[in-house]
PDB file of C-alpha atoms in Angstrom:
ATOM      1  CA  UNK A   1       0.172   0.231  -0.219  1.00  0.00           C
ATOM      2  CA  UNK A   2       1.220   3.361  -0.768  1.00  0.00           C
ATOM      3  CA  UNK A   3       1.842   5.799   1.499  1.00  0.00           C
ATOM      4  CA  UNK A   4      -0.559   8.240   0.485  1.00  0.00           C
ATOM      5  CA  UNK A   5      -3.354   5.406   0.669  1.00  0.00           C
ATOM      6  CA  UNK A   6      -2.487   4.880   3.544  1.00  0.00           C
ATOM      7  CA  UNK A   7      -2.528   8.392   4.844  1.00  0.00           C
ATOM      8  CA  UNK A   8      -6.334   8.448   3.024  1.00  0.00           C
ATOM      9  CA  UNK A   9      -7.601   4.928   5.229  1.00  0.00           C
ATOM     10  CA  UNK A  10      -6.345   6.799   8.042  1.00  0.00           C
ATOM     11  CA  UNK A  11      -7.988   9.679   7.725  1.00  0.00           C
ATOM     12  CA  UNK A  12     -11.389   7.323   7.241  1.00  0.00           C
ATOM     13  CA  UNK A  13     -10.681   5.472  10.179  1.00  0.00           C
ATOM     14  CA  UNK A  14     -10.543   8.481  12.150  1.00  0.00           C
ATOM     15  CA  UNK A  15     -12.962   9.857  11.210  1.00  0.00           C
ATOM     16  CA  UNK A  16     -15.439   7.864  11.115  1.00  0.00           C
ATOM     17  CA  UNK A  17     -14.228   6.948  14.643  1.00  0.00           C
ATOM     18  CA  UNK A  18     -14.856  10.345  15.300  1.00  0.00           C
ATOM     19  CA  UNK A  19     -18.609  10.103  14.087  1.00  0.00           C
ATOM     20  CA  UNK A  20     -19.312   6.983  16.226  1.00  0.00           C
ATOM     21  CA  UNK A  21     -17.929   8.879  19.564  1.00  0.00           C
ATOM     22  CA  UNK A  22     -20.020  11.874  18.712  1.00  0.00           C
ATOM     23  CA  UNK A  23     -23.209   9.547  17.793  1.00  0.00           C
ATOM     24  CA  UNK A  24     -22.694   7.583  20.969  1.00  0.00           C
ATOM     25  CA  UNK A  25     -22.093  10.315  23.326  1.00  0.00           C
ATOM     26  CA  UNK A  26     -24.791  12.777  21.361  1.00  0.00           C
ATOM     27  CA  UNK A  27     -27.448   9.417  22.050  1.00  0.00           C
ATOM     28  CA  UNK A  28     -26.424   9.267  25.608  1.00  0.00           C
ATOM     29  CA  UNK A  29     -26.793  12.676  26.510  1.00  0.00           C
ATOM     30  CA  UNK A  30     -30.328  12.561  24.867  1.00  0.00           C
ATOM     31  CA  UNK A  31     -31.045   9.353  26.747  1.00  0.00           C
ATOM     32  CA  UNK A  32     -30.965  11.543  29.446  1.00  0.00           C
ATOM     33  CA  UNK A  33     -34.049  13.621  28.498  1.00  0.00           C
ATOM     34  CA  UNK A  34     -36.320  10.126  29.898  1.00  0.00           C
ATOM     35  CA  UNK A  35     -33.636   8.074  32.007  1.00  0.00           C
ATOM     36  CA  UNK A  36     -32.210   8.722  35.602  1.00  0.00           C
ATOM     37  CA  UNK A  37     -29.249   7.947  35.267  1.00  0.00           C
ATOM     38  CA  UNK A  38     -28.294   5.249  38.629  1.00  0.00           C
ATOM     39  CA  UNK A  39     -24.670   7.070  39.302  1.00  0.00           C
ATOM     40  CA  UNK A  40     -22.515   9.012  37.740  1.00  0.00           C
ATOM     41  CA  UNK A  41     -18.439   9.630  37.494  1.00  0.00           C
ATOM     42  CA  UNK A  42     -17.678  11.191  40.321  1.00  0.00           C
ATOM     43  CA  UNK A  43     -19.856   9.285  42.492  1.00  0.00           C
ATOM     44  CA  UNK A  44     -17.549   6.278  40.900  1.00  0.00           C
ATOM     45  CA  UNK A  45     -14.467   7.806  41.578  1.00  0.00           C
ATOM     46  CA  UNK A  46     -15.920   8.421  45.280  1.00  0.00           C
ATOM     47  CA  UNK A  47     -16.780   4.419  45.960  1.00  0.00           C
ATOM     48  CA  UNK A  48     -13.715   3.481  44.847  1.00  0.00           C
ATOM     49  CA  UNK A  49     -12.123   5.915  47.706  1.00  0.00           C
ATOM     50  CA  UNK A  50     -14.623   4.201  50.167  1.00  0.00           C
ATOM     51  CA  UNK A  51     -17.785   5.185  51.976  1.00  0.00           C
ATOM     52  CA  UNK A  52     -20.297   6.465  49.786  1.00  0.00           C
ATOM     53  CA  UNK A  53     -24.543   7.880  50.989  1.00  0.00           C
ATOM     54  CA  UNK A  54     -26.594   8.974  47.944  1.00  0.00           C
ATOM     55  CA  UNK A  55     -27.895   9.245  45.337  1.00  0.00           C
ATOM     56  CA  UNK A  56     -31.216   9.448  47.070  1.00  0.00           C
ATOM     57  CA  UNK A  57     -32.978  10.011  43.709  1.00  0.00           C
ATOM     58  CA  UNK A  58     -35.812  12.612  43.390  1.00  0.00           C
ATOM     59  CA  UNK A  59     -37.660  13.385  40.591  1.00  0.00           C
ATOM     60  CA  UNK A  60     -38.506  17.773  39.948  1.00  0.00           C
ATOM     61  CA  UNK A  61     -41.810  17.148  41.227  1.00  0.00           C
ATOM     62  CA  UNK A  62     -40.481  16.270  44.524  1.00  0.00           C
ATOM     63  CA  UNK A  63     -37.941  18.799  44.507  1.00  0.00           C
ATOM     64  CA  UNK A  64     -38.362  21.806  46.890  1.00  0.00           C
ATOM     65  CA  UNK A  65     -38.602  25.443  44.806  1.00  0.00           C
ATOM     66  CA  UNK A  66     -36.522  26.618  47.591  1.00  0.00           C
ATOM     67  CA  UNK A  67     -33.471  24.599  46.643  1.00  0.00           C
ATOM     68  CA  UNK A  68     -33.686  25.340  43.221  1.00  0.00           C
ATOM     69  CA  UNK A  69     -33.623  28.938  43.696  1.00  0.00           C
ATOM     70  CA  UNK A  70     -30.594  28.885  47.111  1.00  0.00           C
ATOM     71  CA  UNK A  71     -28.200  26.050  44.522  1.00  0.00           C
ATOM     72  CA  UNK A  72     -28.366  28.925  41.442  1.00  0.00           C
ATOM     73  CA  UNK A  73     -27.904  31.674  43.794  1.00  0.00           C
ATOM     74  CA  UNK A  74     -24.752  29.667  45.344  1.00  0.00           C
ATOM     75  CA  UNK A  75     -23.525  28.059  42.428  1.00  0.00           C
ATOM     76  CA  UNK A  76     -24.747  30.334  39.535  1.00  0.00           C
ATOM     77  CA  UNK A  77     -26.990  33.331  39.248  1.00  0.00           C
ATOM     78  CA  UNK A  78     -26.740  33.300  35.258  1.00  0.00           C
ATOM     79  CA  UNK A  79     -28.249  29.772  35.035  1.00  0.00           C
ATOM     80  CA  UNK A  80     -31.771  30.618  33.352  1.00  0.00           C
ATOM     81  CA  UNK A  81     -29.796  33.367  31.042  1.00  0.00           C
ATOM     82  CA  UNK A  82     -26.750  31.416  29.987  1.00  0.00           C
ATOM     83  CA  UNK A  83     -26.536  28.018  26.918  1.00  0.00           C
ATOM     84  CA  UNK A  84     -23.430  27.009  29.541  1.00  0.00           C
ATOM     85  CA  UNK A  85     -21.173  28.680  30.074  1.00  0.00           C
ATOM     86  CA  UNK A  86     -20.827  31.768  31.474  1.00  0.00           C
ATOM     87  CA  UNK A  87     -18.799  34.414  29.536  1.00  0.00           C
ATOM     88  CA  UNK A  88     -18.393  37.213  31.529  1.00  0.00           C
ATOM     89  CA  UNK A  89     -17.673  34.950  34.539  1.00  0.00           C
ATOM     90  CA  UNK A  90     -14.979  33.177  32.379  1.00  0.00           C
ATOM     91  CA  UNK A  91     -13.379  36.733  31.647  1.00  0.00           C
ATOM     92  CA  UNK A  92     -13.180  37.491  34.889  1.00  0.00           C
ATOM     93  CA  UNK A  93     -11.211  34.655  36.364  1.00  0.00           C
ATOM     94  CA  UNK A  94      -8.697  34.827  33.345  1.00  0.00           C
ATOM     95  CA  UNK A  95      -7.803  37.674  34.087  1.00  0.00           C
ATOM     96  CA  UNK A  96      -7.627  36.947  38.151  1.00  0.00           C
ATOM     97  CA  UNK A  97      -5.195  34.006  36.899  1.00  0.00           C
ATOM     98  CA  UNK A  98      -3.007  36.482  34.959  1.00  0.00           C
ATOM     99  CA  UNK A  99      -3.331  39.215  37.176  1.00  0.00           C
ATOM    100  CA  UNK A 100      -2.986  37.506  40.527  1.00  0.00           C
ATOM    101  CA  UNK A 101      -2.068  33.689  39.173  1.00  0.00           C
ATOM    102  CA  UNK A 102      -4.743  32.921  41.900  1.00  0.00           C
ATOM    103  CA  UNK A 103      -7.383  30.008  39.749  1.00  0.00           C
ATOM    104  CA  UNK A 104     -10.733  30.935  40.606  1.00  0.00           C
ATOM    105  CA  UNK A 105     -14.076  29.082  39.173  1.00  0.00           C
ATOM    106  CA  UNK A 106     -16.068  29.890  36.801  1.00  0.00           C
ATOM    107  CA  UNK A 107     -18.045  26.972  36.220  1.00  0.00           C
ATOM    108  CA  UNK A 108     -22.077  26.702  35.362  1.00  0.00           C
ATOM    109  CA  UNK A 109     -24.291  24.458  36.566  1.00  0.00           C
ATOM    110  CA  UNK A 110     -24.489  22.826  34.021  1.00  0.00           C
ATOM    111  CA  UNK A 111     -20.937  22.717  33.345  1.00  0.00           C
ATOM    112  CA  UNK A 112     -20.565  20.855  36.820  1.00  0.00           C
ATOM    113  CA  UNK A 113     -22.636  18.599  35.458  1.00  0.00           C
ATOM    114  CA  UNK A 114     -21.341  17.526  32.849  1.00  0.00           C
ATOM    115  CA  UNK A 115     -18.033  17.350  35.023  1.00  0.00           C
ATOM    116  CA  UNK A 116     -19.457  15.284  38.027  1.00  0.00           C
ATOM    117  CA  UNK A 117     -21.782  12.850  35.459  1.00  0.00           C
ATOM    118  CA  UNK A 118     -19.134  12.035  32.436  1.00  0.00           C
ATOM    119  CA  UNK A 119     -15.588  13.444  34.208  1.00  0.00           C
ATOM    120  CA  UNK A 120     -13.081  13.274  36.672  1.00  0.00           C
ATOM    121  CA  UNK A 121     -11.413  14.713  39.059  1.00  0.00           C
ATOM    122  CA  UNK A 122      -8.218  15.549  38.429  1.00  0.00           C
ATOM    123  CA  UNK A 123      -8.150  19.904  36.547  1.00  0.00           C
ATOM    124  CA  UNK A 124      -6.506  19.209  33.348  1.00  0.00           C
ATOM    125  CA  UNK A 125      -6.634  20.342  29.611  1.00  0.00           C
ATOM    126  CA  UNK A 126      -8.236  17.180  27.812  1.00  0.00           C
ATOM    127  CA  UNK A 127     -11.173  17.278  30.828  1.00  0.00           C
ATOM    128  CA  UNK A 128     -11.729  21.117  30.405  1.00  0.00           C
ATOM    129  CA  UNK A 129     -12.406  20.449  26.669  1.00  0.00           C
ATOM    130  CA  UNK A 130     -14.442  17.080  27.249  1.00  0.00           C
ATOM    131  CA  UNK A 131     -16.449  19.440  29.790  1.00  0.00           C
ATOM    132  CA  UNK A 132     -17.099  21.827  26.481  1.00  0.00           C
ATOM    133  CA  UNK A 133     -18.339  19.515  24.808  1.00  0.00           C
ATOM    134  CA  UNK A 134     -20.663  17.462  27.400  1.00  0.00           C
ATOM    135  CA  UNK A 135     -22.035  21.373  28.589  1.00  0.00           C
ATOM    136  CA  UNK A 136     -23.125  21.916  24.919  1.00  0.00           C
ATOM    137  CA  UNK A 137     -24.403  18.133  24.411  1.00  0.00           C
ATOM    138  CA  UNK A 138     -26.475  19.244  27.849  1.00  0.00           C
ATOM    139  CA  UNK A 139     -27.837  22.398  26.893  1.00  0.00           C
ATOM    140  CA  UNK A 140     -28.798  20.967  23.782  1.00  0.00           C
ATOM    141  CA  UNK A 141     -31.396  18.437  24.062  1.00  0.00           C
ATOM    142  CA  UNK A 142     -32.172  18.439  27.506  1.00  0.00           C
ATOM    143  CA  UNK A 143     -34.018  21.535  29.662  1.00  0.00           C
ATOM    144  CA  UNK A 144     -32.092  23.965  32.594  1.00  0.00           C
ATOM    145  CA  UNK A 145     -34.934  21.837  34.216  1.00  0.00           C
ATOM    146  CA  UNK A 146     -34.227  18.923  32.892  1.00  0.00           C
ATOM    147  CA  UNK A 147     -30.130  19.929  34.056  1.00  0.00           C
ATOM    148  CA  UNK A 148     -31.248  21.282  38.005  1.00  0.00           C
ATOM    149  CA  UNK A 149     -33.138  18.351  38.762  1.00  0.00           C
ATOM    150  CA  UNK A 150     -29.709  16.103  37.620  1.00  0.00           C
ATOM    151  CA  UNK A 151     -27.611  18.073  39.117  1.00  0.00           C
ATOM    152  CA  UNK A 152     -29.599  17.799  42.080  1.00  0.00           C
ATOM    153  CA  UNK A 153     -30.120  14.429  42.332  1.00  0.00           C
ATOM    154  CA  UNK A 154     -26.383  14.382  41.547  1.00  0.00           C
ATOM    155  CA  UNK A 155     -23.606  16.918  43.420  1.00  0.00           C
ATOM    156  CA  UNK A 156     -21.996  16.309  46.033  1.00  0.00           C
ATOM    157  CA  UNK A 157     -23.462  18.155  49.211  1.00  0.00           C
ATOM    158  CA  UNK A 158     -20.684  16.790  51.280  1.00  0.00           C
ATOM    159  CA  UNK A 159     -18.029  14.203  51.866  1.00  0.00           C
ATOM    160  CA  UNK A 160     -18.844  11.560  49.746  1.00  0.00           C
ATOM    161  CA  UNK A 161     -22.144  12.679  50.397  1.00  0.00           C
ATOM    162  CA  UNK A 162     -24.428  12.798  46.933  1.00  0.00           C
ATOM    163  CA  UNK A 163     -27.391  14.277  45.870  1.00  0.00           C
ATOM    164  CA  UNK A 164     -29.522  16.749  47.707  1.00  0.00           C
ATOM    165  CA  UNK A 165     -32.321  14.087  48.426  1.00  0.00           C
ATOM    166  CA  UNK A 166     -29.460  12.025  50.909  1.00  0.00           C
ATOM    167  CA  UNK A 167     -27.932  14.996  52.663  1.00  0.00           C
ATOM    168  CA  UNK A 168     -31.535  16.537  53.530  1.00  0.00           C
ATOM    169  CA  UNK A 169     -32.022  13.396  55.232  1.00  0.00           C
ATOM    170  CA  UNK A 170     -28.879  12.753  57.211  1.00  0.00           C
ATOM    171  CA  UNK A 171     -28.113  16.682  57.923  1.00  0.00           C
ATOM    172  CA  UNK A 172     -32.276  17.282  58.423  1.00  0.00           C
ATOM    173  CA  UNK A 173     -33.885  14.205  58.664  1.00  0.00           C
ATOM    174  CA  UNK A 174     -36.373  15.828  55.904  1.00  0.00           C
ATOM    175  CA  UNK A 175     -37.014  14.773  52.833  1.00  0.00           C
ATOM    176  CA  UNK A 176     -35.937  16.875  49.739  1.00  0.00           C
ATOM    177  CA  UNK A 177     -39.872  18.271  49.181  1.00  0.00           C
TER     178      UNK A 177
END
């Protein structure tokens, strides 16, 4: 096989693999419209380190509106208005990094969900790039309400304590409603 044919075959193979990956990840994220995930990458990572509590799943109708407002207030006040990325906060974080050398987060609820659901905790450019990709998929395929429902049910609310439902039960002896 000539080097030209080999290069063309390799390009086709790489394109095919990329298309399969895009299709598969899109199908997985789209399925989250209807399917509640049993676990997340962060929960699996924590379970390898010891005892994990949660998630205790709560459907949207059973999540207190006060809890939803508290999470948006604490994590991402612009959540209802952006499409996955708070560009202003990202700019401020970059400026702070350049001026003071300080790393400050600028992740939105959707970005945090993408990271918690699909990725790993350590910081790297690869993880950040994949986080951007999954954030875009989540924003394209899911409503803001569904994104917030998934976040409430999968976020870590204490050391190895996942979901607001489990946190409400452990900390306050109450249900999430």
